[in-house]
PDB file of C-alpha atoms in Angstrom:
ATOM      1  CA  UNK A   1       0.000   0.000   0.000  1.00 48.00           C
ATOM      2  CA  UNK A   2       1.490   3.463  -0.926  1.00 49.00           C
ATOM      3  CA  UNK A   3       0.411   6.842   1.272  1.00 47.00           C
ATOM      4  CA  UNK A   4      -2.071   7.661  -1.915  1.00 49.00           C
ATOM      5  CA  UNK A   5      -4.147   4.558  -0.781  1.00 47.00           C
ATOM      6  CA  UNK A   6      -3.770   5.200   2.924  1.00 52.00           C
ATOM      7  CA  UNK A   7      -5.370   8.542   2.637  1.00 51.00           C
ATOM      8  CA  UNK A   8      -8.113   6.944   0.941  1.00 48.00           C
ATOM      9  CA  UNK A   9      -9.377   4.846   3.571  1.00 52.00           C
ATOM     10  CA  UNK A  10     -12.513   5.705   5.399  1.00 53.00           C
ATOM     11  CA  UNK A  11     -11.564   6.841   9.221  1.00 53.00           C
ATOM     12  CA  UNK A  12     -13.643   4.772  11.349  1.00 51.00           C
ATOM     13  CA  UNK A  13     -13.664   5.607  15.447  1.00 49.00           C
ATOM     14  CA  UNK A  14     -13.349   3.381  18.515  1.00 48.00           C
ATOM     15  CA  UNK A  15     -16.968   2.065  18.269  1.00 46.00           C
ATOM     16  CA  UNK A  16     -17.285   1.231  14.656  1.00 52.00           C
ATOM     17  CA  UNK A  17     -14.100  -1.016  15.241  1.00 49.00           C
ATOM     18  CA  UNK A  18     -15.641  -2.626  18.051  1.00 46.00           C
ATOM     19  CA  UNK A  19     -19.139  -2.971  16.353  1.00 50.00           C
ATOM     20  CA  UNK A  20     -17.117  -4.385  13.375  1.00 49.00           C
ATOM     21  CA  UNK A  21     -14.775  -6.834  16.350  1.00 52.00           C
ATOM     22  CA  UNK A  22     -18.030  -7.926  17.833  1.00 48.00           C
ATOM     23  CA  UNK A  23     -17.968 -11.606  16.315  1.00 50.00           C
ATOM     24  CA  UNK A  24     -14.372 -11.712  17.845  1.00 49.00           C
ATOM     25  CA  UNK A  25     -14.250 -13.911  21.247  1.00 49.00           C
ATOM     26  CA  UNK A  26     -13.170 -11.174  23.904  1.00 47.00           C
ATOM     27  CA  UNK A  27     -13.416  -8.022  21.741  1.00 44.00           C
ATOM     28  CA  UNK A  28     -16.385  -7.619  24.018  1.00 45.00           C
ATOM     29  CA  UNK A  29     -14.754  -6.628  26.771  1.00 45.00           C
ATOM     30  CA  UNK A  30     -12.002  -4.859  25.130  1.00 44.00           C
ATOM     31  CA  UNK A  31     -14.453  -2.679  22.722  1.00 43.00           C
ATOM     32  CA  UNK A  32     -16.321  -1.817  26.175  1.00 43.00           C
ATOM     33  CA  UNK A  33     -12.807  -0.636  27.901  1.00 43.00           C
ATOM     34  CA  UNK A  34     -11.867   1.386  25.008  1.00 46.00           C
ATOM     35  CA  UNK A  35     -15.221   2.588  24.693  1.00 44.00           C
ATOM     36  CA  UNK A  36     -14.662   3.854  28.684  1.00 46.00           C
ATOM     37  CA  UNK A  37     -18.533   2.262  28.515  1.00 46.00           C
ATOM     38  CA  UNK A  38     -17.623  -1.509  30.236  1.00 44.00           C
ATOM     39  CA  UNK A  39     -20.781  -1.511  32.673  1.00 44.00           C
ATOM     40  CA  UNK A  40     -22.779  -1.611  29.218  1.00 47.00           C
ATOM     41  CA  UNK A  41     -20.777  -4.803  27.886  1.00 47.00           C
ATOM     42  CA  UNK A  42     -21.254  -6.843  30.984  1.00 47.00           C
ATOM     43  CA  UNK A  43     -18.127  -6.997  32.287  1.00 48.00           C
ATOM     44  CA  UNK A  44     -18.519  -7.099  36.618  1.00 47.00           C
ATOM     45  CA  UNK A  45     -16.838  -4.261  38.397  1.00 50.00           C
ATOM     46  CA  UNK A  46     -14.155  -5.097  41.392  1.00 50.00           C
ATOM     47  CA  UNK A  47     -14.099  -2.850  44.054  1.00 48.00           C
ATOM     48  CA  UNK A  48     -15.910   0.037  43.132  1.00 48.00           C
ATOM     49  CA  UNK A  49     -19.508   0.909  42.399  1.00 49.00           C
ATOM     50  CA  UNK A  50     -22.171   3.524  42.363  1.00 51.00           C
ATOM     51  CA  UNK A  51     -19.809   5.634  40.280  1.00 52.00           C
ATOM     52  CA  UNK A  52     -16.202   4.969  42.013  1.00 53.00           C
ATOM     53  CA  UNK A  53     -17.004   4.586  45.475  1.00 55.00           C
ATOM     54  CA  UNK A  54     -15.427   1.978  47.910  1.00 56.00           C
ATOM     55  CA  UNK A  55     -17.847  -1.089  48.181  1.00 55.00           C
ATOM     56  CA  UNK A  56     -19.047  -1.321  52.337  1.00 59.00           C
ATOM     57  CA  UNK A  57     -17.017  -4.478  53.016  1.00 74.00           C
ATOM     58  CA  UNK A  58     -15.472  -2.734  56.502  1.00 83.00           C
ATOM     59  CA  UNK A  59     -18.938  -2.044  57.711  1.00 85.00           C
ATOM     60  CA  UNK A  60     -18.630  -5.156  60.037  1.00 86.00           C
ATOM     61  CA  UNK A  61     -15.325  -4.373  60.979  1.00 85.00           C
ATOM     62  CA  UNK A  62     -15.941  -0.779  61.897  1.00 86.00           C
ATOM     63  CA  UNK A  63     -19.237  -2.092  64.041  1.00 87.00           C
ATOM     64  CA  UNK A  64     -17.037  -4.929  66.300  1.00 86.00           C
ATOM     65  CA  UNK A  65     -14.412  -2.023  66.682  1.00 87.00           C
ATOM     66  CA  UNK A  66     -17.408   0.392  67.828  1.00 89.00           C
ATOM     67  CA  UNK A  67     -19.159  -2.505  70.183  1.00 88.00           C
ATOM     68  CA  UNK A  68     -15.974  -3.428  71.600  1.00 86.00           C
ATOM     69  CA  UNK A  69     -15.328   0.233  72.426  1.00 87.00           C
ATOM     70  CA  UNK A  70     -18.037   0.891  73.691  1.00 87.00           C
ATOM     71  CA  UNK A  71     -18.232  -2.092  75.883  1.00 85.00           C
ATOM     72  CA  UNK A  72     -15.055  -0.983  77.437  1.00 83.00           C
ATOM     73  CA  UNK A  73     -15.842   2.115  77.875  1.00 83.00           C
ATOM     74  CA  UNK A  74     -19.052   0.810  79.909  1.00 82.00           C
ATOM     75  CA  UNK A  75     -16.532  -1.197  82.187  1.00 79.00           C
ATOM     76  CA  UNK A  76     -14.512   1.912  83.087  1.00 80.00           C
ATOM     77  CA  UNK A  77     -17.527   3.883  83.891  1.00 79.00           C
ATOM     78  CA  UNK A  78     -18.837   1.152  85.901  1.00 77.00           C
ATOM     79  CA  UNK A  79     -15.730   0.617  87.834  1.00 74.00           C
ATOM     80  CA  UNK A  80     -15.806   4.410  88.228  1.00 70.00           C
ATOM     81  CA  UNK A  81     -19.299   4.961  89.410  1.00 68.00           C
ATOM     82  CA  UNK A  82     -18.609   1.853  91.713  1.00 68.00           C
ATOM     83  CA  UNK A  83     -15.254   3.369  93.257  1.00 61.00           C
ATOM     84  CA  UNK A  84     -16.969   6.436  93.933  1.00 55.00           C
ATOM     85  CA  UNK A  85     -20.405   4.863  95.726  1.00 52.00           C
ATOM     86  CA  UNK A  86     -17.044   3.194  97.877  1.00 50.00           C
ATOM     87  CA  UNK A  87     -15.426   5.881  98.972  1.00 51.00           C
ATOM     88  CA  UNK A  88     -18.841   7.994 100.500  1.00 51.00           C
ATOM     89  CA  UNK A  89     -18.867   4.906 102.537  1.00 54.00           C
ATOM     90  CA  UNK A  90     -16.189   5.989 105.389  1.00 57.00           C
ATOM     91  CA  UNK A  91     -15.604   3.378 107.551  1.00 59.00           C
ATOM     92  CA  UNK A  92     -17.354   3.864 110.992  1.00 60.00           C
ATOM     93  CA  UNK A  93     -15.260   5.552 113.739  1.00 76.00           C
ATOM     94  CA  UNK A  94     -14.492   2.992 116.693  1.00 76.00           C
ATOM     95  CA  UNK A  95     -16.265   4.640 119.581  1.00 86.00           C
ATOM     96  CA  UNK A  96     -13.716   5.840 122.280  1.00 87.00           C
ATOM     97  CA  UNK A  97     -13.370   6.608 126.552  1.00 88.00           C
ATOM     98  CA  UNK A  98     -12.031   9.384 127.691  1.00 91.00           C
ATOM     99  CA  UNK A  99      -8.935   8.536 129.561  1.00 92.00           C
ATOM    100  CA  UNK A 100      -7.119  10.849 132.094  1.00 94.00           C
ATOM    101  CA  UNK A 101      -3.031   9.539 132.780  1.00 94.00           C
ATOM    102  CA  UNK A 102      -1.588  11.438 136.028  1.00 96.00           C
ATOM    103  CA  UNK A 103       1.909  10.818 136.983  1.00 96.00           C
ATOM    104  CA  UNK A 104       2.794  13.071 140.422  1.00 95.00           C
ATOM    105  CA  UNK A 105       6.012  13.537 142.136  1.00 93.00           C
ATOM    106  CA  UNK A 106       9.251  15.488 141.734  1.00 89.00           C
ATOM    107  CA  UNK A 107      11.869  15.369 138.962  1.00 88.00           C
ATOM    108  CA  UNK A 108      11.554  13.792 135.593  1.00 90.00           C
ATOM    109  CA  UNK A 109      10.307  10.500 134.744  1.00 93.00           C
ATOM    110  CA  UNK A 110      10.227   8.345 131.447  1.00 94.00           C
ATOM    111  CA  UNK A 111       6.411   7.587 130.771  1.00 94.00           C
ATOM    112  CA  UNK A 112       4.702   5.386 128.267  1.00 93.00           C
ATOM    113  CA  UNK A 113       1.063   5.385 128.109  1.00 91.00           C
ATOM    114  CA  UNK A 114      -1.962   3.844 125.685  1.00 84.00           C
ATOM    115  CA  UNK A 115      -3.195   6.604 123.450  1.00 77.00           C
ATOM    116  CA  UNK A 116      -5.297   6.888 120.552  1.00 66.00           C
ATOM    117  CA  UNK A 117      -4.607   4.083 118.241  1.00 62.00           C
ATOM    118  CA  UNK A 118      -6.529   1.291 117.216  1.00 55.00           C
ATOM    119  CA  UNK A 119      -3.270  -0.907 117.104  1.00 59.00           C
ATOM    120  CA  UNK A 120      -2.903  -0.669 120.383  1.00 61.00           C
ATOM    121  CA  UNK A 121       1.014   1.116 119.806  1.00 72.00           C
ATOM    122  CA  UNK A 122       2.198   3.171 123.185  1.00 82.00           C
ATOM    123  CA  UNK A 123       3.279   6.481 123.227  1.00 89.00           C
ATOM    124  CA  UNK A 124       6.599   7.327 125.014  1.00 90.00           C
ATOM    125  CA  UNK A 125       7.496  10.159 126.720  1.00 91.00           C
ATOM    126  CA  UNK A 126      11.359  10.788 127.585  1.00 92.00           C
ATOM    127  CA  UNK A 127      12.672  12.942 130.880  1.00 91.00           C
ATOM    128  CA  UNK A 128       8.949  14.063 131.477  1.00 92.00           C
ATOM    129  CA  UNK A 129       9.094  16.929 134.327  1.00 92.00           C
ATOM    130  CA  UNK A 130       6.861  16.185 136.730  1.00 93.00           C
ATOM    131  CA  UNK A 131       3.889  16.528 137.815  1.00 95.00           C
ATOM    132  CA  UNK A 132       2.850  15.324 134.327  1.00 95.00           C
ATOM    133  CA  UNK A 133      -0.939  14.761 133.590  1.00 95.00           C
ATOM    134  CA  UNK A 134      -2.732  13.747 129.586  1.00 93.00           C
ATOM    135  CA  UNK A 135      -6.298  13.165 128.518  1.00 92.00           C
ATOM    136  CA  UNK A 136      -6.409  11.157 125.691  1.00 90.00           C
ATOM    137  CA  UNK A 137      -9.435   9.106 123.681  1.00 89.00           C
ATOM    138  CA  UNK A 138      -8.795   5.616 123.791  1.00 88.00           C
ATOM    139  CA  UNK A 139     -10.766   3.048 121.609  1.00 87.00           C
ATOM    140  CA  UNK A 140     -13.363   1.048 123.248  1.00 86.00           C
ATOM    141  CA  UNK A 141     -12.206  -2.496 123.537  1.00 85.00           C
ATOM    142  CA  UNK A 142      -8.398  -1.316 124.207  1.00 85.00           C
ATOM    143  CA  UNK A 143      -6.881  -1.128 127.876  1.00 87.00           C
ATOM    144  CA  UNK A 144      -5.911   2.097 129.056  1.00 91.00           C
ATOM    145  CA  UNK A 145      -1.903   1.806 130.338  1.00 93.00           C
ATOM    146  CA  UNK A 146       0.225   3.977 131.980  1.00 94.00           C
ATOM    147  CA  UNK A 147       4.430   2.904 133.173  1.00 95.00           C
ATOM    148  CA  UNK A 148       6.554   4.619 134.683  1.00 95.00           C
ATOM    149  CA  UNK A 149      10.051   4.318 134.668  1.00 94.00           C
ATOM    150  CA  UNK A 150      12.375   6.682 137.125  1.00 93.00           C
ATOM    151  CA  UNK A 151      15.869   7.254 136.703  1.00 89.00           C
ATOM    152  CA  UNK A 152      19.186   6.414 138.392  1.00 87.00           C
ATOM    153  CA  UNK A 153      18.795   9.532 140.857  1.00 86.00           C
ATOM    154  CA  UNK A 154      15.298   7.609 142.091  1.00 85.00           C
ATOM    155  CA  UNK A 155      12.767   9.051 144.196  1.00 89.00           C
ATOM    156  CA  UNK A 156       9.194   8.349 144.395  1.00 92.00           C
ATOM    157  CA  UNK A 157       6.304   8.692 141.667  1.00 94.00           C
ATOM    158  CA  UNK A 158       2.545   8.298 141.175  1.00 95.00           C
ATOM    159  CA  UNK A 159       0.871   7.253 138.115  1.00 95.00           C
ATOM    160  CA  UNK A 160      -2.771   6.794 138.131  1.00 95.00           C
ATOM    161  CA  UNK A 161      -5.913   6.047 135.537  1.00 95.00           C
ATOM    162  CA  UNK A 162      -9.129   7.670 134.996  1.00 94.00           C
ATOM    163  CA  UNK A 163     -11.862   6.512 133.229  1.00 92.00           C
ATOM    164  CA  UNK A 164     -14.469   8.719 132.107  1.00 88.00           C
ATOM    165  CA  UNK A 165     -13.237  11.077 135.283  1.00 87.00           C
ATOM    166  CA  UNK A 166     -13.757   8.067 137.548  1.00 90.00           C
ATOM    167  CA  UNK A 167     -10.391   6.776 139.156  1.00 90.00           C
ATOM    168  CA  UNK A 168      -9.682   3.443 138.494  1.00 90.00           C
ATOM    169  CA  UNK A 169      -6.214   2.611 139.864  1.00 91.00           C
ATOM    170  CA  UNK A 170      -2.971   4.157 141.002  1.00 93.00           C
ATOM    171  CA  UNK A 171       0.352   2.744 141.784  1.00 94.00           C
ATOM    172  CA  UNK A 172       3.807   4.318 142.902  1.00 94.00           C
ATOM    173  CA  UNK A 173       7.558   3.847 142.030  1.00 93.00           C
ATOM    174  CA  UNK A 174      10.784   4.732 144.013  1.00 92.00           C
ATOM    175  CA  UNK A 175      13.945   4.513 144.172  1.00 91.00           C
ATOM    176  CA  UNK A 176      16.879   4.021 141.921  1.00 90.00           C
ATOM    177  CA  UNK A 177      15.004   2.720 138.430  1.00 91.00           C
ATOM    178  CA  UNK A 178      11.767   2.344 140.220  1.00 93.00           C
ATOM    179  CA  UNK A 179       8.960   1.019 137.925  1.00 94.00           C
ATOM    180  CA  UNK A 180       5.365   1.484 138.344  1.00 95.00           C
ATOM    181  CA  UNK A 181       1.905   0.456 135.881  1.00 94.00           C
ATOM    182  CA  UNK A 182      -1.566   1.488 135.967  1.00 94.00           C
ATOM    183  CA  UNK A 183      -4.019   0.206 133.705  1.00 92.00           C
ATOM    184  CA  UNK A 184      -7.803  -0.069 133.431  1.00 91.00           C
ATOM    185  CA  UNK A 185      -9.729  -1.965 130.706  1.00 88.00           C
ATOM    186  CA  UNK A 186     -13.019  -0.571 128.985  1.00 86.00           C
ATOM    187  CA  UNK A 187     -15.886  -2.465 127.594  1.00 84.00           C
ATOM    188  CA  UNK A 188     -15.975  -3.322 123.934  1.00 82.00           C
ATOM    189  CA  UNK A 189     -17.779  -1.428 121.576  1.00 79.00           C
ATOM    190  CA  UNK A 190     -21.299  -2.365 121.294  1.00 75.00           C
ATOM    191  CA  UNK A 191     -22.246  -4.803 117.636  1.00 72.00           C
ATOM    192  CA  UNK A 192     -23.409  -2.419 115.071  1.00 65.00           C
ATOM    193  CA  UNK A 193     -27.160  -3.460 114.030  1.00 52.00           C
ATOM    194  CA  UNK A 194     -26.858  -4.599 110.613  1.00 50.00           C
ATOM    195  CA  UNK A 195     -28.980  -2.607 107.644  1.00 48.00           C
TER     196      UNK A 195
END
């Protein structure tokens, strides 16, 4: 063929060639592509549809993610809400005695004495000057305890125990590392009535 007959020739477009491919196995398909028309020829569409748009196959995904969330977050709340309704609860105060420790006599002294704790721990006193006296609660169910313990110069010293401003006991030490204890016990606390 020379250019003469080349010029000759009818121009035919993209369709016409397909229309004219159509008996072809598989021009189908490629006629459609060409075309840019392939949901016309049949062919199925992979991941896209309604004009380009991502099919919905993380729907699922994204609503196990969401109810797994959400479920958690439902735990921490609870725990929250539950920690909370804990805490207003403050554990009821041991009911105490009022307890009077007197120690009487000249010069110092070292004293050790039942105060305020529910453990039942002493408080010392080192080279107390004397007369020494301390009101203190002590828990109900605890015995109130006063020693006293006098140093190498000796002497003589009283300790004694009141209860509720009614004496209960009274001892006295003397001489060189003279040693003395008064204690009292109190009633324990009454049952609470249960709710």
């Amino acid at each position: 063929m020379n250019s003469e007959t080349r010029e000759a020739e009818p121009i035919t477009s993209t369709v016409e060639h397909a229309k004219a491919d159509a008996g072809t196995p598989g021009a189908t398909e490629t006629a459609g592509a060409e075309a840019g028309n392939g949901a016309d020829c049949g062919t199925p569409q992979t991941g896209t549809e309604d004009g380009g748009h991502k099919a919905h196959s993380d729907r699922p995904v994204l609503i196990a993610a969401i109810s797994v969330l959400v479920l958690c977050l439902g735990f921490v709340l609870f725990g929250v809400v539950r920690g909370t309704g804990d805490e207003d609860k403050a554990e009821p105060e041991v009911p105490t005695a009022r307890v009077t420790y007197e120690v009487t006599g000249e010069g110092t002294a070292n004293l050790s004495y039942q105060g305020a704790s529910e453990q039942g721990t002493a408080v010392s006193v080192s080279g107390a000057q004397l007369p020494w006296k301390k009101t203190v609660e002590v828990p109900l169910g605890q015995n109130p305890v006063i020693s006293i313990t006098l140093g190498e110069q000796g002497g003589q010293a009283r300790c004694a125990v009141a209860v509720r401003a009614q004496h209960v006991q009274s001892a006295t030490a003397s001489g060189e590392f003279g040693r003395a204890t008064c204690s009292a016990s109190l009633p324990a606390p009454a049952p609470e009535a249960s709710n």
